[in-house]
Coordinates of C-alpha atoms in Angstrom, one line a residue:
Chain A
M1 CA -109.2 -48.7 12.3
T2 CA -111.9 -46.5 10.9
G3 CA -113.8 -44.2 13.3
N4 CA -116.5 -46.0 13.3
E5 CA -114.9 -49.3 14.3
S6 CA -113.1 -48.0 16.2
I7 CA -115.8 -46.6 18.6
A8 CA -117.5 -49.7 18.3
A9 CA -114.8 -51.6 19.5
I10 CA -113.6 -50.0 22.3
A11 CA -117.0 -49.4 23.4
W12 CA -117.2 -53.1 23.4
L13 CA -114.1 -53.7 25.0
D14 CA -115.1 -51.3 27.8
N15 CA -118.2 -53.0 28.6
A16 CA -116.8 -56.6 28.1
Q17 CA -113.8 -55.6 31.1
G18 CA -117.5 -54.8 33.3
I19 CA -118.8 -58.2 32.7
A20 CA -115.6 -59.9 33.2
A21 CA -114.7 -58.5 36.4
S22 CA -118.5 -60.2 37.3
A23 CA -117.1 -63.8 37.2
P24 CA -120.6 -65.1 35.8
F25 CA -119.4 -68.6 35.4
P26 CA -118.9 -71.5 38.0
D27 CA -115.3 -72.8 37.9
P28 CA -115.0 -75.2 35.5
A29 CA -113.0 -77.1 37.9
L30 CA -115.6 -78.1 39.8
P31 CA -117.1 -82.0 39.4
D32 CA -120.5 -81.9 37.5
E33 CA -122.5 -82.3 40.4
M34 CA -121.5 -78.9 41.8
I35 CA -121.8 -77.2 38.7
F36 CA -124.9 -78.4 38.1
E37 CA -125.9 -77.4 42.1
E38 CA -125.1 -74.2 41.6
T39 CA -126.4 -73.5 38.1
A40 CA -129.7 -75.1 39.6
R41 CA -130.0 -73.1 42.0
Q42 CA -130.9 -70.1 39.3
F43 CA -134.0 -72.4 38.6
D44 CA -134.5 -72.5 42.6
A45 CA -133.6 -76.0 42.0
R46 CA -136.6 -77.5 40.4
L47 CA -133.7 -79.0 38.2
P48 CA -134.0 -83.7 37.7
R49 CA -130.7 -84.2 38.8
A50 CA -130.3 -86.4 35.3
C51 CA -129.1 -83.4 33.6
A52 CA -126.3 -83.2 36.3
V53 CA -123.9 -84.3 33.8
G54 CA -124.8 -82.5 30.4
L55 CA -125.7 -79.4 31.7
A56 CA -122.2 -79.3 33.6
L57 CA -120.3 -80.1 30.2
N58 CA -122.7 -77.3 28.4
V59 CA -122.0 -75.1 31.7
R60 CA -118.3 -75.4 30.4
L61 CA -118.7 -74.8 27.3
L62 CA -120.6 -71.6 27.3
R63 CA -117.9 -70.5 29.8
E64 CA -115.2 -71.4 27.2
H65 CA -117.1 -69.4 24.2
Y66 CA -117.9 -66.5 26.6
L67 CA -113.6 -66.5 27.3
T68 CA -113.2 -66.7 23.5
L69 CA -115.5 -63.7 23.2
L70 CA -113.9 -61.9 25.6
G71 CA -110.9 -62.5 24.0
S72 CA -108.7 -64.8 26.1
G73 CA -109.8 -68.1 24.4
R74 CA -108.8 -68.8 20.5
Chain B
M1 CA -140.2 -90.0 -16.0
S2 CA -142.7 -89.5 -13.1
T3 CA -141.8 -92.8 -11.6
S4 CA -138.2 -93.0 -11.3
Q5 CA -136.1 -93.3 -8.5
Q6 CA -134.9 -89.7 -8.8
A7 CA -136.9 -86.8 -9.1
M8 CA -136.7 -84.4 -12.0
G9 CA -135.4 -81.1 -10.8
V10 CA -138.1 -78.0 -10.1
E11 CA -137.5 -76.5 -13.8
D12 CA -138.4 -79.5 -15.5
C13 CA -141.1 -80.8 -13.4
V14 CA -142.6 -77.3 -14.5
R15 CA -142.4 -77.7 -17.9
A16 CA -143.2 -80.9 -18.3
V17 CA -146.9 -80.0 -16.1
K18 CA -147.3 -76.9 -18.4
A19 CA -146.3 -79.1 -21.4
G20 CA -148.9 -82.0 -20.9
E21 CA -146.6 -84.8 -20.4
V22 CA -147.0 -85.6 -17.2
S23 CA -149.8 -84.8 -14.5
A24 CA -149.2 -82.8 -11.5
V25 CA -151.1 -86.3 -9.7
E26 CA -148.5 -88.5 -11.5
L27 CA -145.7 -86.2 -10.3
A28 CA -147.3 -86.4 -6.6
Q29 CA -148.2 -89.7 -7.2
A30 CA -144.2 -91.0 -7.9
A31 CA -142.9 -88.7 -4.7
L32 CA -145.0 -90.6 -3.0
K33 CA -143.9 -94.2 -4.1
R34 CA -140.1 -92.9 -4.0
I35 CA -140.5 -91.9 -0.5
A36 CA -142.2 -95.6 0.5
A37 CA -139.5 -97.0 -1.1
Q38 CA -136.3 -95.3 -0.3
D39 CA -137.2 -93.5 3.0
A40 CA -136.7 -96.4 5.8
R41 CA -132.6 -96.2 4.5
L42 CA -133.0 -92.7 5.4
N43 CA -135.3 -91.6 7.6
A44 CA -135.9 -88.1 6.2
V45 CA -139.5 -88.0 6.5
T46 CA -141.3 -87.4 9.4
R47 CA -145.1 -87.4 7.8
V48 CA -145.9 -88.0 4.4
L49 CA -149.4 -86.1 3.5
H50 CA -150.6 -88.5 0.8
E51 CA -154.2 -86.7 0.6
R52 CA -153.0 -83.5 0.6
A53 CA -150.5 -84.0 -1.7
L54 CA -152.7 -85.9 -3.9
A55 CA -155.6 -82.8 -3.5
E56 CA -153.2 -80.2 -4.3
A57 CA -151.8 -81.9 -7.7
A58 CA -155.7 -82.6 -8.9
A59 CA -156.1 -78.7 -8.1
V60 CA -153.3 -77.7 -10.6
D61 CA -154.1 -80.4 -13.1
A62 CA -157.7 -78.9 -13.1
K63 CA -156.3 -75.5 -13.4
I64 CA -154.4 -76.6 -16.6
A65 CA -157.4 -78.3 -18.1
S66 CA -159.8 -75.4 -17.8
G67 CA -157.0 -72.7 -19.2
E68 CA -156.4 -71.4 -16.2
D69 CA -152.5 -70.5 -15.4
P70 CA -150.9 -73.4 -12.9
G71 CA -148.5 -70.8 -11.0
P72 CA -144.8 -70.7 -11.5
L73 CA -143.8 -74.3 -9.8
A74 CA -146.8 -75.9 -10.8
G75 CA -147.4 -79.5 -10.1
V76 CA -143.3 -79.5 -8.0
P77 CA -143.6 -81.7 -5.3
Y78 CA -141.8 -80.6 -2.0
G79 CA -141.1 -81.1 1.9
V80 CA -140.8 -79.2 4.5
K81 CA -138.9 -78.9 7.8
D82 CA -140.5 -80.1 10.9
L83 CA -140.8 -76.9 11.9
C84 CA -143.3 -74.9 9.4
D85 CA -147.1 -74.9 10.2
V86 CA -148.9 -76.8 8.2
E87 CA -152.7 -76.4 8.2
G88 CA -154.8 -79.2 10.5
L89 CA -151.5 -80.7 11.5
S90 CA -149.4 -80.7 14.8
T91 CA -146.0 -78.3 14.4
T92 CA -143.5 -80.5 16.3
A93 CA -140.1 -78.8 15.5
G94 CA -138.8 -82.5 16.2
A95 CA -140.0 -82.7 19.5
A96 CA -142.2 -85.1 21.3
R97 CA -143.4 -82.9 23.4
L98 CA -145.1 -81.3 20.6
R99 CA -146.3 -84.2 18.5
N100 CA -149.5 -84.0 19.9
A101 CA -150.0 -80.2 20.1
R102 CA -152.7 -78.2 18.6
P103 CA -152.6 -78.2 15.0
A104 CA -152.0 -75.3 12.9
A105 CA -155.1 -73.3 12.0
A106 CA -153.3 -71.9 8.9
D107 CA -150.1 -72.9 6.4
A108 CA -146.6 -71.2 7.3
E109 CA -146.6 -68.3 5.0
A110 CA -144.2 -69.9 3.0
V111 CA -146.3 -73.0 2.3
A112 CA -149.1 -70.8 1.9
R113 CA -146.9 -68.5 -1.0
F114 CA -145.6 -72.2 -2.5
R115 CA -149.3 -73.4 -2.6
K116 CA -150.4 -70.6 -4.5
A117 CA -147.2 -70.9 -6.9
G118 CA -149.0 -74.2 -7.8
A119 CA -145.9 -76.7 -5.6
V120 CA -147.4 -79.7 -4.6
L121 CA -147.2 -80.8 -0.4
V122 CA -145.9 -83.9 0.0
A123 CA -143.9 -84.2 3.3
T124 CA -142.8 -83.1 6.6
L125 CA -139.2 -83.6 7.2
N126 CA -136.5 -84.5 10.4
M127 CA -134.6 -82.5 12.4
D128 CA -132.8 -82.1 15.7
E129 CA -135.1 -81.0 17.9
F130 CA -135.9 -77.6 18.2
A131 CA -133.4 -77.4 15.8
Y132 CA -130.4 -76.6 18.2
G133 CA -128.0 -79.5 16.8
F134 CA -125.7 -79.9 13.3
V135 CA -126.4 -83.3 13.0
T136 CA -129.9 -84.4 12.6
V137 CA -129.8 -87.3 15.6
N138 CA -133.6 -87.0 16.7
A139 CA -133.9 -89.2 20.0
H140 CA -137.7 -89.4 19.2
W141 CA -137.5 -88.9 15.5
G142 CA -134.4 -91.3 14.7
T143 CA -131.1 -90.4 12.8
T144 CA -131.4 -88.9 8.9
R145 CA -128.9 -90.8 7.2
N146 CA -126.2 -89.3 4.1
P147 CA -127.3 -90.9 0.9
H148 CA -124.0 -91.2 0.2
D149 CA -123.0 -92.9 3.2
P150 CA -125.9 -93.8 5.6
D151 CA -123.1 -94.9 8.3
R152 CA -122.4 -90.9 8.0
F153 CA -124.3 -88.1 9.5
A154 CA -126.5 -86.3 6.7
G155 CA -126.2 -82.9 8.6
G156 CA -128.3 -80.8 10.6
S157 CA -130.6 -79.3 12.2
S158 CA -132.6 -79.4 8.2
G159 CA -130.9 -82.6 7.5
G160 CA -134.1 -84.0 6.4
S161 CA -134.6 -81.8 4.2
A162 CA -131.3 -82.1 2.4
V163 CA -131.6 -85.9 2.2
A164 CA -135.3 -85.6 0.6
V165 CA -133.5 -83.5 -2.1
A166 CA -130.3 -84.9 -2.1
A167 CA -131.7 -88.4 -2.6
G168 CA -134.0 -87.6 -4.9
L169 CA -136.7 -88.1 -3.5
L170 CA -138.5 -84.4 -4.2
P171 CA -137.3 -81.6 -5.9
F172 CA -136.6 -78.9 -3.5
S173 CA -137.7 -78.7 -0.1
I174 CA -138.1 -76.0 3.1
G175 CA -135.1 -75.7 5.7
S176 CA -134.5 -73.1 8.7
D177 CA -130.6 -71.5 9.4
T178 CA -129.7 -70.3 12.5
N179 CA -125.9 -71.0 12.6
G180 CA -125.5 -73.4 9.6
S181 CA -129.0 -75.7 9.7
I182 CA -129.5 -75.2 5.7
R183 CA -125.6 -74.7 4.7
I184 CA -124.3 -77.7 6.8
P185 CA -126.4 -80.7 5.6
A186 CA -126.3 -79.1 2.3
S187 CA -122.8 -79.3 2.0
L188 CA -122.5 -83.0 3.7
C189 CA -125.6 -84.2 1.4
G190 CA -123.8 -82.5 -1.6
V191 CA -126.7 -80.3 -2.8
F192 CA -127.0 -76.2 -3.1
G193 CA -128.9 -74.4 -0.4
I194 CA -129.3 -70.6 0.0
K195 CA -129.5 -68.9 3.7
P196 CA -131.0 -65.9 2.4
T197 CA -130.1 -62.2 4.0
H198 CA -131.5 -62.2 7.6
G199 CA -135.4 -61.1 7.7
S200 CA -135.7 -61.5 4.0
L201 CA -138.1 -64.8 3.6
P202 CA -141.3 -64.9 5.7
M203 CA -141.1 -66.2 8.9
E204 CA -144.9 -66.5 10.2
G205 CA -145.3 -69.8 11.1
T206 CA -142.4 -71.0 11.8
Y207 CA -141.6 -72.1 15.1
P208 CA -138.8 -69.9 16.4
F209 CA -135.6 -70.9 18.0
S210 CA -132.8 -67.5 18.0
H211 CA -134.9 -64.7 16.8
T212 CA -132.1 -63.3 16.6
L213 CA -130.3 -65.7 13.8
D214 CA -133.1 -67.4 12.2
D215 CA -134.5 -67.5 9.1
I216 CA -136.2 -70.2 6.3
G217 CA -134.4 -70.9 3.6
L218 CA -134.1 -73.5 0.5
F219 CA -132.5 -76.4 -0.8
A220 CA -132.2 -77.5 -4.4
R221 CA -130.2 -79.4 -6.9
S222 CA -129.4 -76.9 -9.1
S223 CA -128.9 -73.2 -8.5
R224 CA -131.1 -72.5 -11.2
D225 CA -133.8 -74.5 -9.2
L226 CA -132.9 -72.8 -5.8
A227 CA -133.5 -69.6 -7.8
L228 CA -136.9 -70.2 -9.4
V229 CA -138.1 -71.0 -5.6
D230 CA -136.3 -68.5 -3.9
A231 CA -137.7 -65.8 -6.1
V232 CA -141.3 -67.3 -6.2
L233 CA -140.9 -67.1 -1.8
R234 CA -140.0 -63.3 -2.9
K235 CA -142.7 -62.6 -4.4
M236 CA -140.8 -61.7 -7.6
E237 CA -140.0 -62.5 -10.7
P238 CA -136.7 -64.6 -11.4
A239 CA -133.8 -61.6 -11.4
A240 CA -131.8 -61.1 -14.4
A241 CA -128.9 -59.8 -11.7
A242 CA -125.7 -59.0 -13.0
P243 CA -123.2 -61.6 -11.4
L244 CA -121.2 -60.7 -9.0
Q245 CA -117.5 -59.6 -9.4
N246 CA -113.9 -59.3 -7.5
A247 CA -114.6 -63.0 -5.9
A248 CA -111.8 -63.7 -2.9
I249 CA -111.6 -66.9 -1.0
L250 CA -111.6 -66.2 3.2
E251 CA -108.4 -68.1 5.2
G252 CA -107.0 -68.1 8.5
W253 CA -110.2 -68.8 10.8
F254 CA -111.6 -70.3 7.6
A255 CA -108.6 -73.1 6.1
D256 CA -107.8 -73.7 10.0
N257 CA -108.8 -77.5 10.6
L258 CA -109.9 -78.2 7.5
A259 CA -109.1 -82.0 5.8
P260 CA -107.0 -82.7 3.3
E261 CA -109.5 -83.5 0.8
M262 CA -111.6 -79.8 1.6
R263 CA -108.0 -78.3 1.3
K264 CA -107.6 -79.6 -2.3
A265 CA -111.2 -79.2 -3.7
I266 CA -110.9 -75.2 -2.6
D267 CA -107.4 -74.6 -4.3
R268 CA -108.9 -76.6 -7.4
L269 CA -112.1 -74.0 -7.5
D270 CA -109.1 -71.3 -7.1
R271 CA -107.1 -72.4 -9.6
A272 CA -110.2 -72.9 -12.0
I273 CA -111.3 -69.2 -11.3
G274 CA -108.2 -67.5 -10.0
P275 CA -106.1 -67.3 -8.3
L276 CA -107.9 -65.0 -6.0
P277 CA -107.0 -63.1 -3.4
R278 CA -107.1 -64.4 0.4
V279 CA -108.6 -62.6 2.9
A280 CA -108.0 -62.6 6.9
L281 CA -110.7 -61.5 8.8
R282 CA -110.0 -60.6 12.3
G283 CA -112.4 -61.7 15.7
V284 CA -113.8 -64.8 13.8
A285 CA -113.5 -66.8 16.7
Q286 CA -114.8 -64.2 19.2
A287 CA -118.1 -63.4 16.3
R288 CA -118.9 -67.5 16.3
S289 CA -118.5 -68.0 20.3
A290 CA -121.1 -65.0 20.2
A291 CA -123.4 -66.6 17.3
F292 CA -123.0 -69.7 20.5
L293 CA -123.8 -67.5 23.1
I294 CA -126.8 -65.8 21.4
T295 CA -128.3 -68.9 20.5
A296 CA -127.8 -70.7 23.9
Y297 CA -129.2 -67.4 25.8
E298 CA -132.3 -66.9 23.2
G299 CA -132.8 -70.8 22.9
G300 CA -132.8 -71.0 26.7
Q301 CA -134.9 -68.5 27.5
L302 CA -137.4 -69.4 25.1
H303 CA -138.0 -73.1 26.5
C304 CA -137.4 -71.7 30.1
E305 CA -140.7 -72.7 31.6
A306 CA -141.2 -75.5 29.7
L307 CA -137.9 -77.2 30.8
L308 CA -138.5 -76.3 34.7
A309 CA -141.6 -78.1 34.4
D310 CA -141.0 -81.4 32.0
A311 CA -137.0 -81.3 31.4
M312 CA -137.8 -84.9 31.2
S313 CA -139.7 -84.6 28.2
Y314 CA -136.9 -83.1 26.0
D315 CA -134.7 -84.9 23.9
P316 CA -131.5 -85.0 26.6
S317 CA -128.8 -83.9 24.3
T318 CA -131.3 -80.8 23.4
R319 CA -132.2 -80.3 27.1
D320 CA -129.1 -79.6 28.9
R321 CA -128.0 -77.4 26.1
L322 CA -130.9 -75.0 26.6
L323 CA -130.8 -76.0 30.5
A324 CA -127.1 -74.6 30.0
G325 CA -128.0 -71.2 27.7
A326 CA -131.6 -70.3 30.1
A327 CA -128.4 -70.0 33.6
L328 CA -126.6 -67.4 31.0
P329 CA -126.4 -63.8 32.0
R330 CA -128.3 -61.2 30.5
D331 CA -124.8 -59.2 30.2
V332 CA -123.2 -62.4 28.4
Y333 CA -126.4 -62.3 25.9
D334 CA -125.8 -58.1 25.3
L335 CA -121.9 -58.2 24.9
A336 CA -122.7 -60.7 22.3
L337 CA -125.1 -59.2 20.4
A338 CA -122.8 -55.9 20.7
Y339 CA -120.0 -57.6 18.9
R340 CA -122.2 -57.8 16.0
D341 CA -121.0 -54.3 15.8
V342 CA -117.4 -55.2 16.1
F343 CA -117.4 -57.8 13.2
R344 CA -119.5 -55.9 11.1
A345 CA -117.3 -53.7 10.7
E346 CA -114.0 -55.7 10.1
I347 CA -115.7 -57.6 7.3
E348 CA -117.1 -54.5 5.4
K349 CA -113.7 -53.8 5.2
A350 CA -113.4 -57.0 2.5
F351 CA -116.9 -55.8 1.1
E352 CA -115.1 -52.8 0.0
V353 CA -112.5 -54.9 -2.1
H354 CA -114.5 -58.1 -3.0
D355 CA -118.7 -58.6 -4.1
V356 CA -118.3 -62.3 -3.2
L357 CA -116.4 -64.1 -0.4
I358 CA -115.8 -68.1 -0.7
A359 CA -115.3 -70.0 3.0
P360 CA -115.3 -73.6 3.3
A361 CA -118.9 -74.5 4.8
V362 CA -117.4 -77.9 6.9
C363 CA -114.0 -79.1 7.9
G364 CA -114.1 -82.1 5.6
P365 CA -116.9 -84.9 4.9
A366 CA -119.6 -85.9 6.9
P367 CA -118.3 -88.1 10.2
L368 CA -118.9 -91.6 11.0
I369 CA -122.2 -91.9 12.9
S370 CA -120.5 -94.1 15.2
H371 CA -117.6 -91.8 15.6
P372 CA -119.6 -88.5 16.0
Y373 CA -116.7 -86.2 16.5
I374 CA -114.5 -83.0 14.2
L375 CA -111.1 -82.4 14.6
I376 CA -110.9 -78.3 15.9
D377 CA -107.3 -77.5 17.0
G378 CA -105.2 -81.4 16.9
A379 CA -108.5 -82.3 19.5
E380 CA -112.1 -84.4 19.1
R381 CA -115.0 -82.1 19.2
P382 CA -118.5 -83.3 19.6
A383 CA -119.9 -83.0 15.2
R384 CA -123.0 -82.5 16.8
A385 CA -122.5 -78.8 18.3
N386 CA -119.1 -77.9 16.2
L387 CA -120.1 -78.7 12.6
G388 CA -120.6 -74.8 12.9
L389 CA -117.7 -73.8 12.6
Y390 CA -117.3 -72.1 9.5
T391 CA -121.0 -70.7 9.3
Q392 CA -121.3 -69.3 12.6
P393 CA -119.4 -66.4 12.2
I394 CA -121.4 -65.3 8.9
S395 CA -124.6 -65.9 9.8
F396 CA -124.0 -63.8 13.2
L397 CA -124.2 -60.9 10.7
G398 CA -127.1 -62.6 8.9
L399 CA -125.1 -62.2 5.8
P400 CA -126.9 -64.0 2.8
V401 CA -124.9 -66.9 1.8
V402 CA -125.7 -70.5 -1.1
A403 CA -123.7 -73.1 0.4
A404 CA -122.8 -75.2 -2.9
P405 CA -121.7 -78.5 -3.6
L406 CA -117.9 -78.6 -5.1
S407 CA -117.7 -81.0 -7.8
V408 CA -115.4 -83.4 -6.6
D409 CA -114.9 -87.8 -6.6
G410 CA -115.7 -89.0 -3.1
L411 CA -117.9 -87.7 -0.6
P412 CA -119.4 -84.2 -1.2
L413 CA -117.9 -80.9 0.2
G414 CA -119.1 -77.7 0.1
V415 CA -118.6 -74.5 0.3
Q416 CA -120.2 -70.7 1.4
I417 CA -120.6 -67.9 -1.3
I418 CA -121.1 -65.3 0.2
A419 CA -122.2 -61.3 -0.3
R420 CA -123.3 -58.6 1.2
L421 CA -126.8 -58.0 3.2
G422 CA -130.1 -57.7 0.2
R423 CA -127.7 -59.8 -2.5
D424 CA -129.4 -62.6 -2.7
A425 CA -130.2 -63.0 -6.1
E426 CA -126.8 -61.7 -7.5
L427 CA -125.3 -64.2 -5.2
L428 CA -127.6 -66.7 -6.8
R429 CA -126.7 -65.7 -10.4
Y430 CA -122.7 -66.4 -9.3
A431 CA -123.2 -69.7 -8.2
A432 CA -125.2 -70.5 -11.4
C433 CA -122.1 -69.0 -13.3
L434 CA -120.0 -71.4 -11.5
E435 CA -122.2 -74.3 -11.4
E436 CA -122.6 -74.0 -15.6
A437 CA -118.5 -73.9 -15.8
G438 CA -118.6 -77.2 -14.0
L439 CA -116.8 -76.0 -10.5
L440 CA -120.3 -76.8 -8.6
K441 CA -122.2 -79.4 -9.5
A442 CA -124.9 -81.9 -7.3
I443 CA -124.1 -85.4 -7.6
A444 CA -127.1 -87.9 -6.9
P445 CA -125.8 -90.8 -4.6
N446 CA -124.7 -93.7 -6.2
Q447 CA -124.3 -92.6 -9.7
P448 CA -121.6 -92.3 -12.1
R449 CA -119.5 -89.2 -11.1

């Protein structure tokens, strides 16, 4: 590991650990409707219910990528 | 010649027009005829620009008649992904909600440069809505079909741009690439494409998606044609760049999940020019995920207000992805952005030894539209969101990539040829060397291989 690489990686990991602790995603085990409602709260419930299934699917997908970024996914 | 089922290449068009063998108007008329005859089964074209095409072509012919230089792309018909401004037209970005948007007051800078160079704009081309997808399945404009097998995806989001060139409707086209949107359709349709060094081609007058990752780029049926149009866009002479040396093949992440035919095709390339060293980068999965999160966040932020005002006017597949992105916390986005420094350090180590890195652009041949999945780690995942498995980690760093069709039997397969930032011209020269050696080849659909 070079000096610069080490600094970048360590700084990044420190930051990642801080954010991971804040658990920024709804529990993926929740039903679609509950993930939708939890997410929709951020938008003052202005989202149409027709989006519930697709939104929940995509929130779970982003959570997967978030965990991968943190190094706990693939 | 000008009324054949296949458009001539860029170089051939320019030579023929300048030699007086064919007029620019005849080339434009032939392109319009090909679109009329073939596009109903392909759905690559969203709007045919008859009047503009014939006017631009007539202007080129007038210049030739008066002895003026008609420009380096004299009379070459082309098309543009429907996210570049075309004067007098609404820029739809593939969205029904923008169909009646205020018409563009001027051409996008790329379109203006091509016009000045004598190229003739014939059509706007289909895409995934707001460029958010890898399949060119559009709820409003329909699905663009692969000319090698219309039951299969063309790839996306620049699917219309790839198909128009692959099917021989047009000699070249403009697309855009945020996470693979040129490289994936180029590979699935069997043509050459370039995703340039980030920020090196003009973006003025293009509809944005993810500003950190967006680039416009080009499709053509040969690397020489690609280099010619790329140079015009950069306002440069085609470079006599020395070809790059010391290639390596990326393995690890880039060797997992390959279909057997892709694995064989890469092995065949390796045997022909190698054996090449293999390089396994660390942190590729994280890089791909970081690109995914950056795109979701920036796309979500861009569309948030419009989604809240009128979510149901969006294509449902795009809408739900954008909404999830709009809900992403800012610190997750910042973390994803910061990962670039970590991954850049990793790939720099590879570039200290190798000038060129070669990786698959896609897992295998184009998936069937009726079964829109690819296999990742043994599980079926939606093609729309996951075809960028191998392309996202590369564009995450803004590196220049030529997507190049391997010379194969069967459905097209493409590789990414990757270099350091700023080495686009050398990269195109390297691809030309492989093409001259018969290892890369764009093959017209339904023609003997």
